Coordinates of C-alpha atoms in Angstrom, one line a residue:
Chain R
M171 CA 123.7 68.5 68.5
A172 CA 124.1 66.2 71.4
I173 CA 123.6 67.3 75.0
L174 CA 125.5 65.7 77.8
V175 CA 123.7 66.1 81.2
V176 CA 125.1 65.2 84.5
G177 CA 122.8 65.0 87.5
S178 CA 120.6 62.8 89.7
V179 CA 118.5 59.8 88.6
A180 CA 116.4 59.0 91.6
F181 CA 113.1 57.6 93.0
D182 CA 110.5 60.0 94.4
T183 CA 107.6 59.5 96.6
I184 CA 105.3 62.4 96.3
E185 CA 102.1 63.6 97.8
T186 CA 100.1 66.5 96.4
P187 CA 96.4 67.6 96.7
S188 CA 95.8 65.4 93.6
G189 CA 97.1 62.2 95.2
R190 CA 100.1 60.2 96.0
A191 CA 102.8 58.5 93.9
E192 CA 105.2 55.9 95.3
R193 CA 108.8 55.6 94.2
C194 CA 108.3 57.0 90.7
L195 CA 111.3 57.6 88.5
G196 CA 112.6 61.1 89.1
G197 CA 115.8 63.1 89.6
A198 CA 116.9 66.3 87.9
A199 CA 118.8 64.5 85.1
T200 CA 115.8 62.3 84.4
H201 CA 113.3 65.2 84.0
F202 CA 115.9 67.2 82.1
A203 CA 116.7 64.4 79.7
L204 CA 113.1 63.4 78.9
A205 CA 112.2 67.1 78.2
A206 CA 115.3 67.7 76.1
S207 CA 114.8 64.4 74.1
Y208 CA 112.0 66.0 72.1
F209 CA 114.5 68.4 70.6
T210 CA 117.9 66.7 70.3
D211 CA 120.1 63.8 71.3
V212 CA 120.7 63.5 75.0
R213 CA 123.4 61.6 76.9
V214 CA 123.1 61.1 80.7
I215 CA 125.8 60.7 83.4
A216 CA 124.5 59.6 86.7
V217 CA 124.6 56.8 89.2
V218 CA 121.9 54.3 90.2
G219 CA 121.5 51.4 92.6
E220 CA 120.2 47.9 92.2
D221 CA 116.6 49.1 92.5
F222 CA 117.0 50.8 89.1
T223 CA 115.7 48.1 86.7
A224 CA 115.8 47.5 83.0
E225 CA 112.2 48.8 83.0
H226 CA 113.3 52.1 84.5
E227 CA 116.1 52.4 82.0
A228 CA 113.7 51.7 79.2
I229 CA 111.8 54.9 80.1
L230 CA 114.8 56.8 79.0
T231 CA 116.0 54.6 76.1
R232 CA 112.5 54.6 74.6
R233 CA 113.0 58.3 74.1
G234 CA 116.3 57.7 72.4
I235 CA 118.3 58.9 75.4
D236 CA 121.8 57.5 75.6
T237 CA 122.2 55.8 79.1
R238 CA 125.7 54.4 78.7
G239 CA 126.9 57.0 81.2
I240 CA 124.5 55.8 83.9
E241 CA 126.7 53.8 86.3
H242 CA 125.1 50.8 88.0
T243 CA 126.4 50.1 91.5
S244 CA 125.5 48.1 94.6
G245 CA 123.1 49.7 97.0
K246 CA 120.0 51.8 96.6
S247 CA 119.4 54.7 94.3
F248 CA 119.0 58.3 95.5
F249 CA 115.6 58.6 97.1
W250 CA 113.5 61.7 97.9
S251 CA 110.1 62.0 99.4
G252 CA 108.1 65.2 99.7
S253 CA 104.7 66.7 100.2
Y254 CA 103.0 69.6 98.5
L255 CA 99.9 69.3 100.6
R256 CA 100.5 72.6 102.4
N257 CA 101.9 74.5 99.4
L258 CA 102.0 73.5 95.8
N259 CA 104.7 76.0 95.1
E260 CA 107.2 74.6 97.6
A261 CA 107.8 71.0 98.5
Q262 CA 108.1 70.0 102.2
T263 CA 110.9 67.4 102.2
L264 CA 109.9 64.4 104.2
S265 CA 113.1 62.4 103.6
T266 CA 116.2 62.4 101.5
E267 CA 118.4 59.3 101.2
L268 CA 121.5 60.0 99.1
N269 CA 122.4 56.3 99.0
V270 CA 124.7 55.5 95.9
F271 CA 124.9 59.3 95.3
Q272 CA 127.1 59.7 98.4
R273 CA 130.1 58.3 96.6
F274 CA 129.3 59.4 93.1
T275 CA 132.3 60.1 90.8
P276 CA 131.1 61.0 87.4
K277 CA 132.7 59.0 84.6
I278 CA 132.4 60.2 81.1
P279 CA 132.2 57.4 78.5
P280 CA 134.4 58.0 75.4
E281 CA 131.3 58.0 73.2
Y282 CA 130.1 61.2 75.1
Q283 CA 133.3 63.1 74.4
D284 CA 132.1 64.8 71.3
S285 CA 129.0 66.3 73.0
E286 CA 128.8 70.0 72.2
Y287 CA 126.3 71.0 74.8
L288 CA 126.7 70.4 78.5
F289 CA 124.1 70.7 81.2
L290 CA 125.2 70.6 84.8
A291 CA 122.0 69.7 86.7
N292 CA 121.7 70.3 90.4
I293 CA 124.5 68.3 92.1
D294 CA 127.6 69.1 94.2
P295 CA 129.4 72.0 92.5
V296 CA 132.7 70.1 92.9
L297 CA 131.3 67.4 90.6
Q298 CA 129.9 70.0 88.2
A299 CA 133.3 71.7 88.0
D300 CA 135.0 68.3 87.5
V301 CA 132.7 67.3 84.6
R302 CA 133.1 70.8 83.1
S303 CA 136.9 70.6 83.2
R304 CA 136.9 67.2 81.4
M305 CA 134.7 68.6 78.6
P306 CA 136.9 71.5 77.4
K307 CA 135.5 71.6 73.9
V308 CA 131.8 72.0 74.6
K309 CA 130.1 74.9 72.7
L310 CA 127.7 75.9 75.4
V311 CA 127.4 75.1 79.1
C312 CA 124.3 75.8 81.3
G313 CA 123.6 74.7 84.8
D314 CA 121.4 74.7 87.9
T315 CA 121.9 74.7 91.6
M316 CA 120.0 74.9 94.8
N317 CA 119.8 76.5 98.3
Y318 CA 122.0 73.9 99.9
W319 CA 125.0 74.6 97.6
I320 CA 124.4 78.4 97.7
N321 CA 124.4 78.5 101.5
D322 CA 127.1 76.0 102.4
H323 CA 129.3 75.5 99.3
R324 CA 129.5 79.1 98.0
D325 CA 133.2 79.0 97.0
N326 CA 132.9 75.8 95.1
L327 CA 129.7 77.1 93.4
A328 CA 131.5 80.3 92.5
R329 CA 134.0 78.3 90.4
V330 CA 131.2 76.7 88.5
L331 CA 129.4 80.0 87.9
R332 CA 132.5 81.5 86.3
G333 CA 132.4 78.9 83.5
L334 CA 128.7 79.0 82.7
D335 CA 127.0 80.4 79.6
G336 CA 123.7 80.2 81.4
L337 CA 122.5 79.6 84.9
L338 CA 118.9 78.5 85.5
I339 CA 117.6 79.0 89.1
N340 CA 114.4 80.2 90.8
D341 CA 113.5 83.5 92.5
T342 CA 114.4 82.3 96.0
E343 CA 117.8 80.9 94.8
A344 CA 118.7 84.0 92.8
K345 CA 117.9 86.3 95.8
L346 CA 119.8 84.0 98.1
L347 CA 122.8 83.8 95.8
A348 CA 123.0 87.5 95.3
K349 CA 122.0 88.4 98.9
D350 CA 119.5 90.9 97.5
A351 CA 115.7 90.9 97.8
N352 CA 115.2 92.8 94.5
L353 CA 115.1 90.5 91.5
V354 CA 116.7 92.9 89.0
R355 CA 119.6 93.8 91.3
A356 CA 120.0 90.1 92.3
A357 CA 120.2 89.3 88.6
E358 CA 122.9 91.9 88.0
K359 CA 124.9 90.6 91.0
V360 CA 124.6 87.0 89.8
L361 CA 125.7 87.9 86.3
A362 CA 128.7 89.6 87.8
M363 CA 129.7 86.2 89.3
G364 CA 130.3 84.9 85.8
P365 CA 127.3 83.4 83.9
R366 CA 126.7 85.2 80.6
S367 CA 123.0 84.8 81.0
L368 CA 120.6 84.0 83.9
V369 CA 117.2 82.5 83.6
I370 CA 115.1 83.0 86.8
K371 CA 112.1 80.7 87.0
H372 CA 109.0 82.1 88.7
G373 CA 106.9 78.9 88.8
E374 CA 103.3 79.6 87.7
Y375 CA 104.3 83.2 86.7
G376 CA 106.8 82.1 84.0
A377 CA 110.5 83.0 83.8
T378 CA 112.7 86.0 83.2
A379 CA 116.1 85.9 81.3
F380 CA 118.7 88.5 82.1
F381 CA 121.8 89.0 79.9
S382 CA 125.3 90.2 80.5
S383 CA 127.0 92.3 77.8
R384 CA 128.9 89.1 76.8
S385 CA 125.7 87.2 76.1
F386 CA 125.9 86.9 72.4
T387 CA 129.0 86.6 70.2
G388 CA 129.7 89.7 68.2
Q389 CA 127.5 91.9 70.3
N390 CA 130.1 93.0 72.8
G391 CA 129.2 95.9 74.9
K392 CA 125.5 95.8 73.9
V393 CA 123.2 95.3 76.9
F394 CA 120.2 93.1 76.1
L395 CA 116.8 93.8 77.7
P396 CA 115.5 91.1 80.0
F397 CA 113.0 88.7 78.4
R398 CA 110.0 87.4 80.2
A399 CA 108.2 84.1 79.1
P400 CA 104.8 83.2 80.4
A401 CA 103.8 79.9 82.1
M402 CA 100.6 78.1 81.2
P403 CA 97.7 78.9 83.5
L404 CA 96.6 75.4 84.6
A405 CA 93.5 74.4 86.5
E406 CA 95.2 71.5 88.1
V407 CA 98.9 71.1 89.0
V408 CA 99.1 67.4 89.7
D409 CA 102.8 67.3 90.7
P410 CA 105.2 70.2 90.5
T411 CA 108.3 67.9 91.0
G412 CA 110.7 68.3 88.2
A413 CA 109.0 71.3 86.6
G414 CA 112.2 73.4 86.8
D415 CA 114.3 70.5 85.4
S416 CA 111.8 70.0 82.6
F417 CA 111.9 73.8 81.9
A418 CA 115.7 73.5 81.6
G419 CA 115.4 70.4 79.3
G420 CA 113.0 72.2 76.9
F421 CA 115.1 75.4 77.0
F422 CA 118.5 73.7 76.5
G423 CA 117.1 71.1 74.2
Y424 CA 115.8 73.8 71.9
L425 CA 119.1 75.8 72.0
A426 CA 121.0 72.6 71.1
S427 CA 118.8 71.9 68.2
Q428 CA 119.6 75.3 66.6
K429 CA 122.6 76.1 64.4
E430 CA 123.2 79.6 65.9
M431 CA 122.6 81.1 69.3
S432 CA 121.0 84.5 69.0
P433 CA 118.6 86.6 71.0
A434 CA 115.7 85.3 68.9
V435 CA 116.7 81.7 69.5
F436 CA 117.2 82.3 73.2
K437 CA 113.7 83.8 73.5
K438 CA 112.1 80.8 71.7
A439 CA 114.1 78.5 74.0
M440 CA 112.5 80.3 77.0
F441 CA 109.1 79.5 75.6
Y442 CA 109.9 75.9 75.0
G443 CA 111.2 75.7 78.6
G444 CA 107.8 76.9 79.8
V445 CA 106.0 74.5 77.5
M446 CA 107.9 71.5 78.8
G447 CA 107.5 72.6 82.4
S448 CA 103.7 72.9 81.8
F449 CA 103.5 69.4 80.5
A450 CA 105.6 68.0 83.4
V451 CA 103.2 69.1 86.1
E452 CA 100.1 67.6 84.5
R453 CA 100.9 64.1 85.8
F454 CA 102.9 62.5 88.6
G455 CA 106.6 62.0 88.1
T456 CA 107.7 61.8 84.4
E457 CA 104.5 60.2 83.2
R458 CA 103.5 63.1 80.9
L459 CA 107.0 63.7 79.6
Q460 CA 107.3 60.0 78.5
Q461 CA 104.4 60.2 76.0
L462 CA 104.3 63.5 74.3
V463 CA 104.1 63.9 70.5
P464 CA 105.8 66.8 68.7
K465 CA 102.4 68.1 67.6
E466 CA 101.3 68.6 71.2
I467 CA 104.5 70.6 71.9
E468 CA 104.0 72.8 68.9
E469 CA 100.4 73.4 69.8
R470 CA 101.3 74.4 73.3
F471 CA 104.0 76.7 72.0
A472 CA 101.4 78.4 69.9
L473 CA 99.2 78.7 73.0
F474 CA 102.1 80.4 74.9
R475 CA 102.4 82.9 72.1
E476 CA 98.7 83.6 72.0
L477 CA 98.7 83.9 75.8
S478 CA 101.3 86.7 75.8
H479 CA 101.4 88.4 72.4
L480 CA 99.5 91.5 71.4
D481 CA 99.1 90.4 67.8
Chain I
M232 CA 85.2 109.1 76.3
A233 CA 84.9 110.3 79.8
I234 CA 85.5 108.0 82.8
L235 CA 83.7 108.5 86.1
V236 CA 85.6 107.1 89.0
V237 CA 84.3 106.8 92.6
G238 CA 86.7 105.9 95.4
S239 CA 89.0 107.3 98.0
V240 CA 91.1 110.5 98.0
A241 CA 93.3 110.3 101.0
F242 CA 96.6 111.1 102.7
D243 CA 99.2 108.3 103.1
T244 CA 102.3 108.1 105.3
I245 CA 104.5 105.4 103.9
E246 CA 107.8 103.9 104.8
T247 CA 109.7 101.6 102.4
P248 CA 113.3 100.5 102.2
S249 CA 113.9 103.6 100.0
G250 CA 112.7 106.1 102.6
R251 CA 109.6 107.7 104.2
A252 CA 106.9 110.0 102.9
E253 CA 104.6 111.9 105.2
R254 CA 101.0 112.6 104.4
C255 CA 101.4 112.4 100.6
L256 CA 98.3 112.6 98.4
G257 CA 97.0 109.1 97.9
G258 CA 93.8 107.0 97.7
A259 CA 92.6 104.6 95.0
A260 CA 90.6 107.3 93.1
T261 CA 93.7 109.6 93.0
H262 CA 96.1 107.0 91.6
F263 CA 93.5 105.8 89.2
A264 CA 92.5 109.2 88.0
L265 CA 96.1 110.4 87.5
A266 CA 97.0 107.2 85.5
A267 CA 93.8 107.3 83.4
S268 CA 94.3 111.1 82.7
Y269 CA 97.0 110.3 80.1
F270 CA 94.4 108.5 78.0
T271 CA 91.1 110.2 78.4
D272 CA 88.9 112.6 80.4
V273 CA 88.4 111.7 84.0
R274 CA 85.8 112.8 86.6
V275 CA 86.2 112.0 90.3
I276 CA 83.6 111.4 93.0
A277 CA 85.1 111.3 96.5
V278 CA 85.0 113.1 99.8
V279 CA 87.8 115.1 101.5
G280 CA 88.2 117.1 104.7
E281 CA 89.6 120.5 105.5
D282 CA 93.2 119.2 105.2
F283 CA 92.7 118.8 101.4
T284 CA 93.8 122.2 100.1
A285 CA 93.7 124.0 96.8
E286 CA 97.2 122.8 96.2
H287 CA 96.2 119.2 96.6
E288 CA 93.3 119.7 94.2
A289 CA 95.6 121.3 91.7
I290 CA 97.6 118.0 91.5
L291 CA 94.4 116.6 89.9
T292 CA 93.2 119.6 87.9
R293 CA 96.7 120.2 86.3
R294 CA 96.1 116.8 84.7
G295 CA 92.8 118.0 83.4
I296 CA 90.9 115.9 85.9
D297 CA 87.4 117.1 86.7
T298 CA 87.1 117.5 90.5
R299 CA 83.6 118.9 90.8
G300 CA 82.5 115.6 92.3
I301 CA 85.0 115.8 95.2
E302 CA 82.9 116.8 98.1
H303 CA 84.6 119.1 100.7
T304 CA 83.3 118.6 104.2
S305 CA 84.4 119.4 107.8
G306 CA 86.8 117.1 109.5
K307 CA 89.9 115.3 108.3
S308 CA 90.4 113.3 105.1
F309 CA 90.8 109.6 105.0
F310 CA 94.3 108.7 106.3
W311 CA 96.4 105.6 106.0
S312 CA 99.8 104.8 107.1
G313 CA 101.7 101.7 106.2
S314 CA 105.1 100.1 106.1
Y315 CA 106.8 98.0 103.4
L316 CA 110.0 97.5 105.4
R317 CA 109.4 93.8 105.9
N318 CA 107.9 93.0 102.5
L319 CA 107.7 95.2 99.5
N320 CA 104.9 93.1 98.1
E321 CA 102.6 93.5 101.0
A322 CA 102.0 96.6 103.1
Q323 CA 101.8 96.3 106.9
T324 CA 99.1 98.8 107.9
L325 CA 100.1 100.9 110.8
S326 CA 96.9 102.9 111.1
T327 CA 93.7 103.6 109.2
E328 CA 91.6 106.7 110.0
L329 CA 88.4 106.7 107.9
N330 CA 87.5 110.2 109.1
V331 CA 85.2 112.0 106.5
F332 CA 84.9 108.7 104.7
Q333 CA 82.8 107.2 107.5
R334 CA 79.7 109.1 106.4
F335 CA 80.4 109.3 102.6
T336 CA 77.3 109.4 100.4
P337 CA 78.4 109.7 96.8
K338 CA 76.8 112.6 95.0
I339 CA 76.9 112.6 91.2
P340 CA 77.1 116.1 89.7
P341 CA 74.7 116.6 86.8
E342 CA 77.8 117.4 84.6
Y343 CA 79.0 113.8 85.2
Q344 CA 75.7 112.1 84.0
D345 CA 76.9 111.6 80.4
S346 CA 80.0 109.6 81.5
E347 CA 80.2 106.5 79.4
Y348 CA 82.8 104.6 81.5
L349 CA 82.5 103.9 85.2
F350 CA 85.2 102.7 87.5
L351 CA 84.2 101.6 91.0
A352 CA 87.4 101.8 92.9
N353 CA 87.8 100.0 96.2
I354 CA 85.1 101.2 98.6
D355 CA 82.1 99.8 100.4
P356 CA 80.2 97.6 97.8
V357 CA 77.0 99.3 99.0
L358 CA 78.3 102.6 97.7
Q359 CA 79.6 100.9 94.5
A360 CA 76.2 99.5 93.8
D361 CA 74.5 102.8 94.6
V362 CA 76.7 104.7 92.1
R363 CA 76.3 101.9 89.5
S364 CA 72.5 102.1 89.8
R365 CA 72.4 105.8 89.3
M366 CA 74.5 105.6 86.1
P367 CA 72.3 103.2 84.1
K368 CA 73.5 104.4 80.7
V369 CA 77.2 103.7 81.1
K370 CA 78.8 101.7 78.3
L371 CA 81.4 99.8 80.4
V372 CA 81.8 99.3 84.2
C373 CA 84.9 97.9 85.9
G374 CA 85.7 97.7 89.5
D375 CA 88.1 96.7 92.3
T376 CA 87.6 95.4 95.8
M377 CA 89.7 94.2 98.7
N378 CA 89.9 91.4 101.4
Y379 CA 87.8 93.3 103.9
W380 CA 84.7 93.4 101.6
I381 CA 85.3 89.9 100.4
N382 CA 85.4 88.5 103.9
D383 CA 82.8 90.5 105.7
H384 CA 80.5 92.0 103.0
R385 CA 80.2 89.1 100.6
D386 CA 76.5 89.5 99.8
N387 CA 76.8 93.2 99.1
L388 CA 79.9 92.5 97.0
A389 CA 78.0 89.8 95.1
R390 CA 75.5 92.4 93.9
V391 CA 78.2 94.6 92.5
L392 CA 80.0 91.7 90.8
R393 CA 76.8 90.8 88.8
G394 CA 76.9 94.2 87.1
L395 CA 80.6 94.4 86.2
D396 CA 82.1 94.2 82.8
G397 CA 85.5 93.7 84.4
L398 CA 86.8 93.1 87.9
L399 CA 90.5 93.9 88.7
I400 CA 91.9 92.3 91.8
N401 CA 95.1 90.6 92.9
D402 CA 96.0 86.9 93.4
T403 CA 95.2 86.8 97.1
E404 CA 91.9 88.5 96.6
A405 CA 90.9 86.2 93.7
K406 CA 91.7 83.1 95.7
L407 CA 89.9 84.5 98.8
L408 CA 86.8 85.5 96.8
A409 CA 86.6 82.1 95.0
K410 CA 87.7 80.1 98.0
D411 CA 90.1 78.2 95.8
A412 CA 93.9 78.1 95.9
N413 CA 94.4 77.5 92.2
L414 CA 94.3 80.7 90.1
V415 CA 92.6 79.2 87.0
R416 CA 89.9 77.6 89.0
A417 CA 89.5 80.7 91.1
A418 CA 89.2 82.8 88.0
E419 CA 86.4 80.5 86.7
K420 CA 84.5 80.7 89.9
V421 CA 84.8 84.5 90.1
L422 CA 83.6 84.8 86.5
A423 CA 80.6 82.6 87.4
M424 CA 79.8 85.3 90.0
G425 CA 79.0 87.8 87.2
P426 CA 81.9 89.8 85.8
R427 CA 82.4 89.3 82.1
S428 CA 86.2 89.6 82.5
L429 CA 88.6 89.3 85.3
V430 CA 92.1 90.8 85.5
I431 CA 94.2 89.3 88.2
K432 CA 97.3 91.4 89.1
H433 CA 100.4 89.5 90.1
G434 CA 102.5 92.5 91.3
E435 CA 106.1 92.2 89.9
Y436 CA 105.0 89.2 87.7
G437 CA 102.4 91.1 85.7
A438 CA 98.8 90.3 85.3
T439 CA 96.5 87.8 83.7
A440 CA 93.1 88.4 82.2
F441 CA 90.4 85.7 82.1
F442 CA 87.3 86.0 80.0
S443 CA 83.8 84.6 80.2
S444 CA 82.0 83.5 77.0
R445 CA 80.1 86.9 77.3
S446 CA 83.3 88.9 77.2
F447 CA 83.0 90.4 73.7
T448 CA 79.8 91.4 71.9
G449 CA 79.0 89.3 69.0
Q450 CA 81.3 86.5 70.2
N451 CA 78.7 84.6 72.2
G452 CA 79.7 81.1 73.2
K453 CA 83.3 81.6 72.2
V454 CA 85.7 81.1 75.0
F455 CA 88.8 83.4 75.0
L456 CA 92.1 82.2 76.1
P457 CA 93.6 84.0 79.1
F458 CA 96.0 86.8 78.4
R459 CA 99.2 87.5 80.4
A460 CA 100.8 90.9 80.4
P461 CA 104.3 91.3 81.9
A462 CA 105.4 93.8 84.5
M463 CA 108.6 95.9 84.2
P464 CA 111.6 94.4 86.0
L465 CA 112.7 97.3 88.2
A466 CA 115.9 97.6 90.1
E467 CA 114.2 99.8 92.7
V468 CA 110.6 99.8 93.8
V469 CA 110.4 103.1 95.8
D470 CA 106.8 102.8 96.9
P471 CA 104.3 100.1 95.8
T472 CA 101.3 102.1 97.2
G473 CA 98.8 102.6 94.5
A474 CA 100.4 100.3 91.9
G475 CA 97.2 98.4 91.5
D476 CA 95.1 101.5 91.1
S477 CA 97.5 102.9 88.6
F478 CA 97.3 99.7 86.7
A479 CA 93.5 100.0 86.7
G480 CA 93.8 103.7 85.5
G481 CA 96.1 102.8 82.6
F482 CA 94.0 99.8 81.7
F483 CA 90.6 101.5 81.9
G484 CA 91.9 104.8 80.5
Y485 CA 93.1 103.1 77.4
L486 CA 89.9 101.1 77.0
A487 CA 87.9 104.4 77.3
S488 CA 90.1 106.0 74.6
Q489 CA 89.2 103.4 72.0
K490 CA 86.1 103.3 69.9
E491 CA 85.5 99.6 70.1
M492 CA 86.1 97.0 72.7
S493 CA 87.8 93.9 71.2
P494 CA 90.2 91.2 72.3
A495 CA 93.1 93.2 70.7
V496 CA 92.1 96.4 72.5
F497 CA 91.7 94.6 75.8
K498 CA 95.2 93.1 75.4
K499 CA 96.8 96.5 74.8
A500 CA 94.9 97.9 77.8
M501 CA 96.6 95.2 79.9
F502 CA 100.0 96.4 78.7
Y503 CA 99.1 100.0 79.4
G504 CA 98.0 99.0 82.9
G505 CA 101.4 97.4 83.5
V506 CA 103.1 100.5 82.1
M507 CA 101.3 102.9 84.4
G508 CA 101.8 100.6 87.4
S509 CA 105.5 100.5 86.7
F510 CA 105.8 104.3 86.6
A511 CA 103.7 104.6 89.8
V512 CA 106.2 102.7 92.0
E513 CA 109.3 104.6 90.9
R514 CA 108.5 107.5 93.3
F515 CA 106.6 108.0 96.5
G516 CA 102.9 108.6 96.3
T517 CA 101.7 110.1 93.0
E518 CA 104.9 112.0 92.3
R519 CA 105.8 110.0 89.1
L520 CA 102.2 110.0 87.8
Q521 CA 101.9 113.8 88.0
Q522 CA 104.7 114.5 85.6
L523 CA 104.7 111.9 82.8
V524 CA 104.8 112.9 79.1
P525 CA 103.1 110.8 76.4
K526 CA 106.4 109.9 74.9
E527 CA 107.6 108.2 78.1
I528 CA 104.4 106.1 78.1
E529 CA 104.8 105.0 74.5
E530 CA 108.5 104.2 75.0
R531 CA 107.7 102.0 78.0
F532 CA 104.9 100.3 76.1
A533 CA 107.4 99.5 73.5
L534 CA 109.7 98.1 76.2
F535 CA 106.9 95.9 77.5
R536 CA 106.5 94.5 74.0
E537 CA 110.2 93.8 73.6
L538 CA 110.3 92.3 77.0
S539 CA 107.6 89.7 76.2
H540 CA 107.4 89.2 72.4
L541 CA 109.3 86.7 70.4
D542 CA 109.6 88.9 67.4

């Protein structure tokens, strides 16, 4: 089933202990779409400037990603530069230039209207809510957000959360959103805000999913145990940028590839999220996500299982 | 098979967001012994002062723990006070009084000589090495250490590491010991220092075991994948003190209860470590570890499996 993702397509300049990359293709929607493209059809809604060339677009279309929803406009694309020299787990932002993103109004091409899966990547919750409202027939909606929206746009974000089947955020964001330093209590409070499930990403320690009693159809009232998926122990993290978006792409891509949503499918999706996140950080930008083959993904999935299962 | 543990028996005054506990029985050997006592026979070597009463000793003997190696001497027992008000993941030490521990010379009762399993809890590596050398026939030796010994007693610690089958430390300690900020590289460097296996504890994120090619008899040259065990997501951590020692007790206790050491047994031991650590933090001091029943342990083990397994 096709996924529609709305979010940023951007250029990133990144420095890490492994080196430096200038203006590589990035953005939440880019990482998400590439990761999800190994599982299902993906359609992107975003805005880019004149610096986004046919060559950049080919990075997406070579993976079969539908780019008809990427609006080309005058000016420069969203640009971010950051450094992980001090801490590989947290980027130090050196500069952010919104550029064309400042006046972004998502347009949904008619060809995208039959998308059954919707992912609202990290953008202004007003835009997330707008796209959500114009796709009333989607089967499943998941989304992401970040500190900035949690702190300064809480009411707008609250409206988005009420309509989500799943929210994917990291530890810091979950605790900030819930105003609670304990992860389990924070998860309960976030679920009470609306999302039927919550995936909290722990970086190198994996991710934990929490479920509300409305998580799975036909299972009303039953409370599901949390589920914890591992991350791959890696001797070198070349570039952590986009790891969370790649997790989301693997997770949601796998969900969209399955006929039914069930606890078993959700758990496997958590593993595929970790798998795609682990590939993403092995090279700068989207380099690794551009050139995977299905066999590598299945082999790493098997490794994740061996890494965490008793038998 | 009986475990001999050498380490501290102490009194702790602890404040956490859940409250405050005055002079509760603590110390690495205490937490370890109580946790391990649910799996096998445990014998303790430690030193205590006049403030350690028959009532305190009964906390151990009620669990069948052999306390003949606890030396009673004049003066006061080791005392520690700490606060977790700022950060539940890291204690702020308010005071440390070594007291009788300052002149501790471990004595091994003749009845302990046939112990097949030896655990060197966190004490001066000179004492760890001494006890190790006087128990030449043990089948398996594991141990713990801390920042202080890593920083200022590195050569003495190196001698201990060379004789260990397993070292159990946390993320910070592993990175400090290896002088490497990447966990996988740090693990490789620590294994190169001697221990055949290394268990790195991640607190609320569980623990990862790394293996050298000499980890399991008869498997020479084969490199084992790391293994990651989850921790229990808890809505309230009442007191984190002793969680790591309780992990070690559950881990080593389970190993000692098994006939053969194998990768499968090692993995289950990691889970039992997490199980005992998760109980320990539910109450102040050793309160929770004093009153468990085997059924609770097995039920939580099953929860750990459900929490982390795809099927």
